[in-house]
Amino acid sequence: MFTLPETRFDFAGDEYIFAEISRDMSAESNFKALAITNELRRRNIPGIIEICPSNASYLVRFNPEIISAHDLVDYLKEIDITKSNPSELNLSVRIVEIPTWYDDPITREYSERFKSRHQAPDLSNFEFVMKINGFTDKQAFIEAHSSTPYLITMVGFTPGTAWQFPLGVSREEIIQTPKYLSPRTDTPNQAVGVGGAFTVVYPVSGPGSYQLIGMSAVPVYHREQRLADLKDTFFLARPGDLWKYRPIDESEYNRIVTEVNQGIYCYHKKDIVFSAEEYFMKGQRYIQELMEVF
């Protein structure tokens, strides 16, 4: 039976408890963080103000006048023991498609604009990520990046930014890259970037240091809330969801952008129950089964 990491609890001032599941990023640690924080929300314990899951940890803010820190730690330890069993880590999440124009002229232009901040100024960001991951063929790289779903492990930094970790691939196969030597002062809205082992879609224009490999045709933050799928929220990302990148060309990119601007675009998505236990047992085969029904 697969054993999940044991959690370490620390007090962070008078109002916070920090729970560290592991020092290293792994899907297993994130499943546990998501399951525990979901259970905390379900229990609605008086005195808890805010619950924030992260890649391999979580933070709980509480009111010490309502619940003592030691009582809260006891609650957390009780839940932690339950959620250390992989069979208890089923997550109700969504698979969401992100249509993406890879190696587009927009992100190539930004590569050129900020090349003085880059470790390989003679290469575009796309070419740099290809090279350091051993790819010589553009389509092979696009296939490698888009063939696996990405688990949203954390949401934060700029509101709506979702860190996404690849599932169903070995550590040796994960596409990884260092960030810029010095961050860009600007990044195009909806740019797809890679930093470390994580992929992100920039929700708004602004500074950034991830390597830019393409443009999402759909927003992950929608202030106007004109799209049917974002009527009740500004943000597409939910921790635990799976995002699947689908390569598109310029023509389809422009068509989708037009539909978004007209308020008629509907995201391709599906509600699923993700079984961490099956994922631990089957690995890539379980991911393939999920993608078949998507």
mmCIF file of C-alpha atoms in Angstrom:
data_model
loop_
_atom_site.group_PDB
_atom_site.id
_atom_site.type_symbol
_atom_site.label_atom_id
_atom_site.label_comp_id
_atom_site.label_asym_id
_atom_site.label_seq_id
_atom_site.Cartn_x
_atom_site.Cartn_y
_atom_site.Cartn_z
ATOM 1 C CA MET A 1 0.000 0.000 0.000
ATOM 2 C CA PHE A 2 1.298 3.440 -0.919
ATOM 3 C CA THR A 3 2.116 5.573 2.148
ATOM 4 C CA LEU A 4 1.507 9.310 2.048
ATOM 5 C CA PRO A 5 3.968 11.692 3.720
ATOM 6 C CA GLU A 6 3.506 12.544 7.403
ATOM 7 C CA THR A 7 2.493 16.154 8.036
ATOM 8 C CA ARG A 8 4.485 18.575 10.178
ATOM 9 C CA PHE A 9 2.541 21.324 11.989
ATOM 10 C CA ASP A 10 4.008 24.703 12.982
ATOM 11 C CA PHE A 11 2.494 27.790 14.615
ATOM 12 C CA ALA A 12 2.912 30.922 12.515
ATOM 13 C CA GLY A 13 2.155 33.820 14.827
ATOM 14 C CA ASP A 14 -1.033 33.909 16.882
ATOM 15 C CA GLU A 15 -3.507 33.282 14.060
ATOM 16 C CA TYR A 16 -1.946 30.770 11.671
ATOM 17 C CA ILE A 17 -1.046 27.094 11.542
ATOM 18 C CA PHE A 18 1.244 25.948 8.761
ATOM 19 C CA ALA A 19 1.010 22.284 7.783
ATOM 20 C CA GLU A 20 3.925 20.967 5.720
ATOM 21 C CA ILE A 21 3.258 17.617 4.082
ATOM 22 C CA SER A 22 6.592 17.410 2.277
ATOM 23 C CA ARG A 23 9.510 19.600 1.214
ATOM 24 C CA ASP A 24 9.483 18.249 -2.342
ATOM 25 C CA MET A 25 6.693 18.802 -4.815
ATOM 26 C CA SER A 26 4.739 15.657 -5.686
ATOM 27 C CA ALA A 27 1.226 14.886 -6.849
ATOM 28 C CA GLU A 28 0.788 12.658 -3.793
ATOM 29 C CA SER A 29 1.458 15.510 -1.348
ATOM 30 C CA ASN A 30 -0.871 17.822 -3.231
ATOM 31 C CA PHE A 31 -3.704 15.271 -3.261
ATOM 32 C CA LYS A 32 -3.413 15.065 0.513
ATOM 33 C CA ALA A 33 -3.362 18.869 0.935
ATOM 34 C CA LEU A 34 -6.473 19.219 -1.228
ATOM 35 C CA ALA A 35 -8.338 16.408 0.525
ATOM 36 C CA ILE A 36 -7.603 17.804 3.994
ATOM 37 C CA THR A 37 -8.537 21.388 3.130
ATOM 38 C CA ASN A 38 -11.746 20.202 1.421
ATOM 39 C CA GLU A 39 -12.656 18.260 4.573
ATOM 40 C CA LEU A 40 -11.891 21.299 6.742
ATOM 41 C CA ARG A 41 -14.290 23.402 4.689
ATOM 42 C CA ARG A 42 -16.940 20.682 4.892
ATOM 43 C CA ARG A 43 -16.723 20.557 8.697
ATOM 44 C CA ASN A 44 -17.115 24.344 8.993
ATOM 45 C CA ILE A 45 -15.250 24.453 12.322
ATOM 46 C CA PRO A 46 -16.062 27.634 14.301
ATOM 47 C CA GLY A 47 -13.104 29.989 14.489
ATOM 48 C CA ILE A 48 -11.474 29.072 11.178
ATOM 49 C CA ILE A 49 -11.216 32.206 9.047
ATOM 50 C CA GLU A 50 -9.359 31.064 5.942
ATOM 51 C CA ILE A 51 -7.966 27.861 4.444
ATOM 52 C CA CYS A 52 -5.276 27.992 1.760
ATOM 53 C CA PRO A 53 -3.923 24.816 0.096
ATOM 54 C CA SER A 54 -0.507 24.957 -1.552
ATOM 55 C CA ASN A 55 1.681 22.635 -3.616
ATOM 56 C CA ALA A 56 2.765 20.376 -0.744
ATOM 57 C CA SER A 57 1.366 22.153 2.304
ATOM 58 C CA TYR A 58 -1.545 24.263 3.536
ATOM 59 C CA LEU A 59 -2.131 27.258 5.795
ATOM 60 C CA VAL A 60 -5.052 27.767 8.168
ATOM 61 C CA ARG A 61 -5.930 31.148 9.644
ATOM 62 C CA PHE A 62 -8.075 31.086 12.789
ATOM 63 C CA ASN A 63 -9.501 33.331 15.504
ATOM 64 C CA PRO A 64 -7.757 32.385 18.779
ATOM 65 C CA GLU A 65 -10.638 33.917 20.759
ATOM 66 C CA ILE A 66 -12.963 31.258 19.318
ATOM 67 C CA ILE A 67 -10.715 28.217 18.994
ATOM 68 C CA SER A 68 -7.344 27.608 20.602
ATOM 69 C CA ALA A 69 -4.339 26.777 18.464
ATOM 70 C CA HIS A 70 -3.828 23.467 20.253
ATOM 71 C CA ASP A 71 -7.455 22.389 19.772
ATOM 72 C CA LEU A 72 -7.217 23.253 16.084
ATOM 73 C CA VAL A 73 -4.018 21.235 15.701
ATOM 74 C CA ASP A 74 -5.839 18.276 17.259
ATOM 75 C CA TYR A 75 -8.600 18.652 14.641
ATOM 76 C CA LEU A 76 -6.006 18.831 11.876
ATOM 77 C CA LYS A 77 -4.152 15.768 13.111
ATOM 78 C CA GLU A 78 -7.392 13.779 13.234
ATOM 79 C CA ILE A 79 -8.225 14.703 9.635
ATOM 80 C CA ASP A 80 -4.616 14.134 8.592
ATOM 81 C CA ILE A 81 -4.674 10.540 9.803
ATOM 82 C CA THR A 82 -7.834 9.832 7.797
ATOM 83 C CA LYS A 83 -6.525 11.475 4.658
ATOM 84 C CA SER A 84 -3.236 9.567 4.858
ATOM 85 C CA ASN A 85 -5.148 6.592 3.433
ATOM 86 C CA PRO A 86 -5.103 6.821 -0.393
ATOM 87 C CA SER A 87 -8.632 5.379 -0.570
ATOM 88 C CA GLU A 88 -9.862 8.541 1.184
ATOM 89 C CA LEU A 89 -8.423 10.901 -1.424
ATOM 90 C CA ASN A 90 -11.221 10.986 -4.001
ATOM 91 C CA LEU A 91 -11.619 14.505 -5.375
ATOM 92 C CA SER A 92 -14.643 15.928 -7.227
ATOM 93 C CA VAL A 93 -12.950 18.035 -9.884
ATOM 94 C CA ARG A 94 -13.160 19.033 -13.547
ATOM 95 C CA ILE A 95 -11.109 18.408 -16.649
ATOM 96 C CA VAL A 96 -10.919 21.691 -18.585
ATOM 97 C CA GLU A 97 -9.550 22.141 -22.087
ATOM 98 C CA ILE A 98 -7.202 25.072 -22.783
ATOM 99 C CA PRO A 99 -6.915 25.614 -26.568
ATOM 100 C CA THR A 100 -3.406 26.957 -27.136
ATOM 101 C CA TRP A 101 -1.503 28.421 -30.078
ATOM 102 C CA TYR A 102 2.056 27.206 -29.494
ATOM 103 C CA ASP A 103 5.121 29.122 -30.726
ATOM 104 C CA ASP A 104 2.941 32.091 -31.691
ATOM 105 C CA PRO A 105 4.184 35.494 -32.891
ATOM 106 C CA ILE A 106 2.977 37.289 -29.749
ATOM 107 C CA THR A 107 5.183 35.381 -27.307
ATOM 108 C CA ARG A 108 8.027 35.343 -29.841
ATOM 109 C CA GLU A 109 7.849 39.153 -29.857
ATOM 110 C CA TYR A 110 8.097 39.209 -26.043
ATOM 111 C CA SER A 111 11.063 36.843 -26.219
ATOM 112 C CA GLU A 112 12.803 39.347 -28.449
ATOM 113 C CA ARG A 113 11.829 42.374 -26.344
ATOM 114 C CA PHE A 114 13.252 40.933 -23.139
ATOM 115 C CA LYS A 115 16.176 38.900 -24.507
ATOM 116 C CA SER A 116 18.662 40.926 -22.461
ATOM 117 C CA ARG A 117 17.149 39.358 -19.324
ATOM 118 C CA HIS A 118 17.366 35.825 -20.707
ATOM 119 C CA GLN A 119 20.082 33.179 -20.360
ATOM 120 C CA ALA A 120 19.901 32.374 -24.095
ATOM 121 C CA PRO A 121 19.228 35.701 -25.856
ATOM 122 C CA ASP A 122 19.640 34.222 -29.339
ATOM 123 C CA LEU A 123 16.733 31.799 -28.807
ATOM 124 C CA SER A 124 13.030 32.408 -28.382
ATOM 125 C CA ASN A 125 11.569 31.135 -25.100
ATOM 126 C CA PHE A 126 9.918 28.290 -27.034
ATOM 127 C CA GLU A 127 13.221 27.287 -28.655
ATOM 128 C CA PHE A 128 15.032 27.497 -25.320
ATOM 129 C CA VAL A 129 12.543 25.188 -23.556
ATOM 130 C CA MET A 130 12.738 22.751 -26.482
ATOM 131 C CA LYS A 131 16.524 22.718 -26.405
ATOM 132 C CA ILE A 132 17.093 22.173 -22.690
ATOM 133 C CA ASN A 133 14.519 19.354 -22.698
ATOM 134 C CA GLY A 134 16.259 17.565 -25.576
ATOM 135 C CA PHE A 135 13.735 18.258 -28.340
ATOM 136 C CA THR A 136 14.808 19.039 -31.891
ATOM 137 C CA ASP A 137 11.363 18.748 -33.484
ATOM 138 C CA LYS A 138 8.730 21.410 -32.772
ATOM 139 C CA GLN A 139 5.733 19.120 -33.187
ATOM 140 C CA ALA A 140 7.256 16.490 -30.918
ATOM 141 C CA PHE A 141 7.662 19.104 -28.189
ATOM 142 C CA ILE A 142 4.086 20.349 -28.611
ATOM 143 C CA GLU A 143 2.830 16.773 -28.440
ATOM 144 C CA ALA A 144 4.833 16.122 -25.275
ATOM 145 C CA HIS A 145 3.511 19.243 -23.525
ATOM 146 C CA SER A 146 -0.103 18.848 -24.610
ATOM 147 C CA SER A 147 -0.522 15.071 -24.286
ATOM 148 C CA THR A 148 -0.803 15.007 -20.489
ATOM 149 C CA PRO A 149 -3.266 16.767 -18.164
ATOM 150 C CA TYR A 150 -1.953 19.227 -15.572
ATOM 151 C CA LEU A 151 -3.101 19.174 -11.968
ATOM 152 C CA ILE A 152 -3.862 22.604 -10.495
ATOM 153 C CA THR A 153 -1.861 22.379 -7.296
ATOM 154 C CA MET A 154 -2.159 25.984 -6.109
ATOM 155 C CA VAL A 155 -3.834 29.279 -7.008
ATOM 156 C CA GLY A 156 -2.314 32.620 -6.066
ATOM 157 C CA PHE A 157 0.360 35.249 -6.713
ATOM 158 C CA THR A 158 -1.599 37.347 -9.234
ATOM 159 C CA PRO A 159 -5.257 36.423 -8.554
ATOM 160 C CA GLY A 160 -6.293 33.677 -10.939
ATOM 161 C CA THR A 161 -2.783 32.318 -11.528
ATOM 162 C CA ALA A 162 -2.878 28.520 -11.351
ATOM 163 C CA TRP A 163 0.242 26.405 -10.861
ATOM 164 C CA GLN A 164 -0.124 23.204 -12.868
ATOM 165 C CA PHE A 165 1.881 20.023 -12.379
ATOM 166 C CA PRO A 166 1.911 17.290 -15.077
ATOM 167 C CA LEU A 167 0.298 13.957 -14.279
ATOM 168 C CA GLY A 168 0.913 10.535 -15.767
ATOM 169 C CA VAL A 169 4.553 11.076 -16.745
ATOM 170 C CA SER A 170 7.753 9.964 -15.070
ATOM 171 C CA ARG A 171 10.036 12.538 -13.459
ATOM 172 C CA GLU A 172 12.486 12.012 -16.322
ATOM 173 C CA GLU A 173 9.786 12.937 -18.865
ATOM 174 C CA ILE A 174 8.549 16.109 -17.152
ATOM 175 C CA ILE A 175 9.234 19.243 -19.189
ATOM 176 C CA GLN A 176 11.256 21.550 -16.938
ATOM 177 C CA THR A 177 13.006 24.862 -17.402
ATOM 178 C CA PRO A 178 14.667 27.614 -15.365
ATOM 179 C CA LYS A 179 12.974 30.993 -15.191
ATOM 180 C CA TYR A 180 14.368 34.193 -16.693
ATOM 181 C CA LEU A 181 17.597 35.456 -15.136
ATOM 182 C CA SER A 182 15.774 38.730 -14.462
ATOM 183 C CA PRO A 183 11.963 38.957 -14.718
ATOM 184 C CA ARG A 184 10.247 40.634 -17.659
ATOM 185 C CA THR A 185 8.501 43.882 -16.833
ATOM 186 C CA ASP A 186 5.583 42.791 -19.027
ATOM 187 C CA THR A 187 3.890 39.564 -20.108
ATOM 188 C CA PRO A 188 0.920 39.281 -22.477
ATOM 189 C CA ASN A 189 -2.433 38.371 -20.988
ATOM 190 C CA GLN A 190 -3.192 34.636 -21.507
ATOM 191 C CA ALA A 191 0.412 33.712 -22.297
ATOM 192 C CA VAL A 192 1.296 30.100 -21.451
ATOM 193 C CA GLY A 193 4.553 29.831 -19.536
ATOM 194 C CA VAL A 194 6.748 27.124 -18.031
ATOM 195 C CA GLY A 195 8.919 27.539 -14.922
ATOM 196 C CA GLY A 196 10.516 24.622 -13.148
ATOM 197 C CA ALA A 197 8.117 21.717 -13.644
ATOM 198 C CA PHE A 198 5.051 23.978 -13.590
ATOM 199 C CA THR A 199 2.939 25.429 -16.393
ATOM 200 C CA VAL A 200 0.873 28.587 -15.889
ATOM 201 C CA VAL A 201 -1.469 30.762 -17.923
ATOM 202 C CA TYR A 202 -0.951 34.437 -17.088
ATOM 203 C CA PRO A 203 -4.409 35.776 -16.087
ATOM 204 C CA VAL A 204 -3.525 39.419 -16.810
ATOM 205 C CA SER A 205 -0.700 41.419 -18.354
ATOM 206 C CA GLY A 206 2.170 42.105 -15.975
ATOM 207 C CA PRO A 207 5.681 41.127 -14.871
ATOM 208 C CA GLY A 208 6.770 37.522 -15.145
ATOM 209 C CA SER A 209 9.735 35.187 -15.386
ATOM 210 C CA TYR A 210 8.318 31.934 -16.786
ATOM 211 C CA GLN A 211 9.419 30.889 -20.279
ATOM 212 C CA LEU A 212 6.651 31.705 -22.770
ATOM 213 C CA ILE A 213 5.684 28.871 -25.131
ATOM 214 C CA GLY A 214 2.270 29.882 -26.464
ATOM 215 C CA MET A 215 -0.995 31.779 -26.094
ATOM 216 C CA SER A 216 -4.220 30.477 -24.600
ATOM 217 C CA ALA A 217 -7.215 31.439 -26.741
ATOM 218 C CA VAL A 218 -9.455 31.478 -23.668
ATOM 219 C CA PRO A 219 -9.294 33.623 -20.527
ATOM 220 C CA VAL A 220 -8.527 32.180 -17.108
ATOM 221 C CA TYR A 221 -9.662 35.467 -15.513
ATOM 222 C CA HIS A 222 -12.731 37.261 -16.892
ATOM 223 C CA ARG A 223 -13.571 40.535 -15.217
ATOM 224 C CA GLU A 224 -16.690 41.130 -17.338
ATOM 225 C CA GLN A 225 -18.151 37.665 -16.518
ATOM 226 C CA ARG A 226 -19.919 37.570 -19.867
ATOM 227 C CA LEU A 227 -19.124 33.914 -20.495
ATOM 228 C CA ALA A 228 -21.709 31.427 -19.249
ATOM 229 C CA ASP A 229 -19.069 29.288 -17.518
ATOM 230 C CA LEU A 230 -17.760 32.278 -15.535
ATOM 231 C CA LYS A 231 -21.030 33.900 -14.470
ATOM 232 C CA ASP A 232 -20.466 33.063 -10.808
ATOM 233 C CA THR A 233 -16.726 33.612 -10.617
ATOM 234 C CA PHE A 234 -13.966 35.719 -12.147
ATOM 235 C CA PHE A 235 -11.540 32.787 -12.203
ATOM 236 C CA LEU A 236 -11.445 29.570 -14.198
ATOM 237 C CA ALA A 237 -8.932 27.781 -11.950
ATOM 238 C CA ARG A 238 -9.952 25.573 -9.033
ATOM 239 C CA PRO A 239 -7.378 23.637 -6.974
ATOM 240 C CA GLY A 240 -7.537 19.969 -7.915
ATOM 241 C CA ASP A 241 -8.886 20.546 -11.418
ATOM 242 C CA LEU A 242 -7.071 19.095 -14.430
ATOM 243 C CA TRP A 243 -6.262 21.332 -17.388
ATOM 244 C CA LYS A 244 -5.588 19.762 -20.780
ATOM 245 C CA TYR A 245 -3.837 21.843 -23.422
ATOM 246 C CA ARG A 246 -5.061 21.381 -27.005
ATOM 247 C CA PRO A 247 -2.819 22.678 -29.799
ATOM 248 C CA ILE A 248 -4.569 24.994 -32.273
ATOM 249 C CA ASP A 249 -3.467 27.052 -35.275
ATOM 250 C CA GLU A 250 -3.805 30.781 -35.914
ATOM 251 C CA SER A 251 -7.188 30.455 -37.625
ATOM 252 C CA GLU A 252 -8.782 28.565 -34.731
ATOM 253 C CA TYR A 253 -7.127 30.870 -32.223
ATOM 254 C CA ASN A 254 -8.717 33.904 -33.879
ATOM 255 C CA ARG A 255 -12.107 32.174 -34.103
ATOM 256 C CA ILE A 256 -12.120 31.291 -30.395
ATOM 257 C CA VAL A 257 -10.960 34.780 -29.384
ATOM 258 C CA THR A 258 -13.866 36.215 -31.413
ATOM 259 C CA GLU A 259 -16.331 33.913 -29.642
ATOM 260 C CA VAL A 260 -14.906 34.969 -26.258
ATOM 261 C CA ASN A 261 -15.241 38.653 -27.181
ATOM 262 C CA GLN A 262 -18.847 38.045 -28.255
ATOM 263 C CA GLY A 263 -19.578 36.268 -24.969
ATOM 264 C CA ILE A 264 -20.670 33.024 -26.668
ATOM 265 C CA TYR A 265 -17.685 30.762 -26.028
ATOM 266 C CA CYS A 266 -18.303 27.655 -23.898
ATOM 267 C CA TYR A 267 -15.376 25.878 -22.275
ATOM 268 C CA HIS A 268 -14.954 22.188 -23.067
ATOM 269 C CA LYS A 269 -15.000 20.639 -19.602
ATOM 270 C CA LYS A 270 -16.195 17.571 -17.737
ATOM 271 C CA ASP A 271 -16.923 16.864 -14.065
ATOM 272 C CA ILE A 272 -15.127 13.780 -12.757
ATOM 273 C CA VAL A 273 -14.250 12.038 -9.503
ATOM 274 C CA PHE A 274 -10.476 11.699 -9.413
ATOM 275 C CA SER A 275 -9.278 8.679 -7.447
ATOM 276 C CA ALA A 276 -5.797 9.191 -6.045
ATOM 277 C CA GLU A 277 -5.732 5.511 -5.100
ATOM 278 C CA GLU A 278 -6.298 4.445 -8.710
ATOM 279 C CA TYR A 279 -3.712 6.951 -9.864
ATOM 280 C CA PHE A 280 -1.135 5.502 -7.459
ATOM 281 C CA MET A 281 -1.954 1.973 -8.637
ATOM 282 C CA LYS A 282 -2.247 2.533 -12.395
ATOM 283 C CA GLY A 283 -0.263 5.704 -13.093
ATOM 284 C CA GLN A 284 -0.304 6.685 -16.739
ATOM 285 C CA ARG A 285 -2.930 4.066 -17.573
ATOM 286 C CA TYR A 286 -5.423 5.764 -15.202
ATOM 287 C CA ILE A 287 -4.732 9.153 -16.785
ATOM 288 C CA GLN A 288 -5.340 7.666 -20.236
ATOM 289 C CA GLU A 289 -8.665 6.253 -19.035
ATOM 290 C CA LEU A 290 -9.726 9.703 -17.808
ATOM 291 C CA MET A 291 -8.755 11.318 -21.096
ATOM 292 C CA GLU A 292 -10.711 8.743 -23.077
ATOM 293 C CA VAL A 293 -13.976 9.747 -21.385
ATOM 294 C CA PHE A 294 -13.111 13.444 -21.797
#
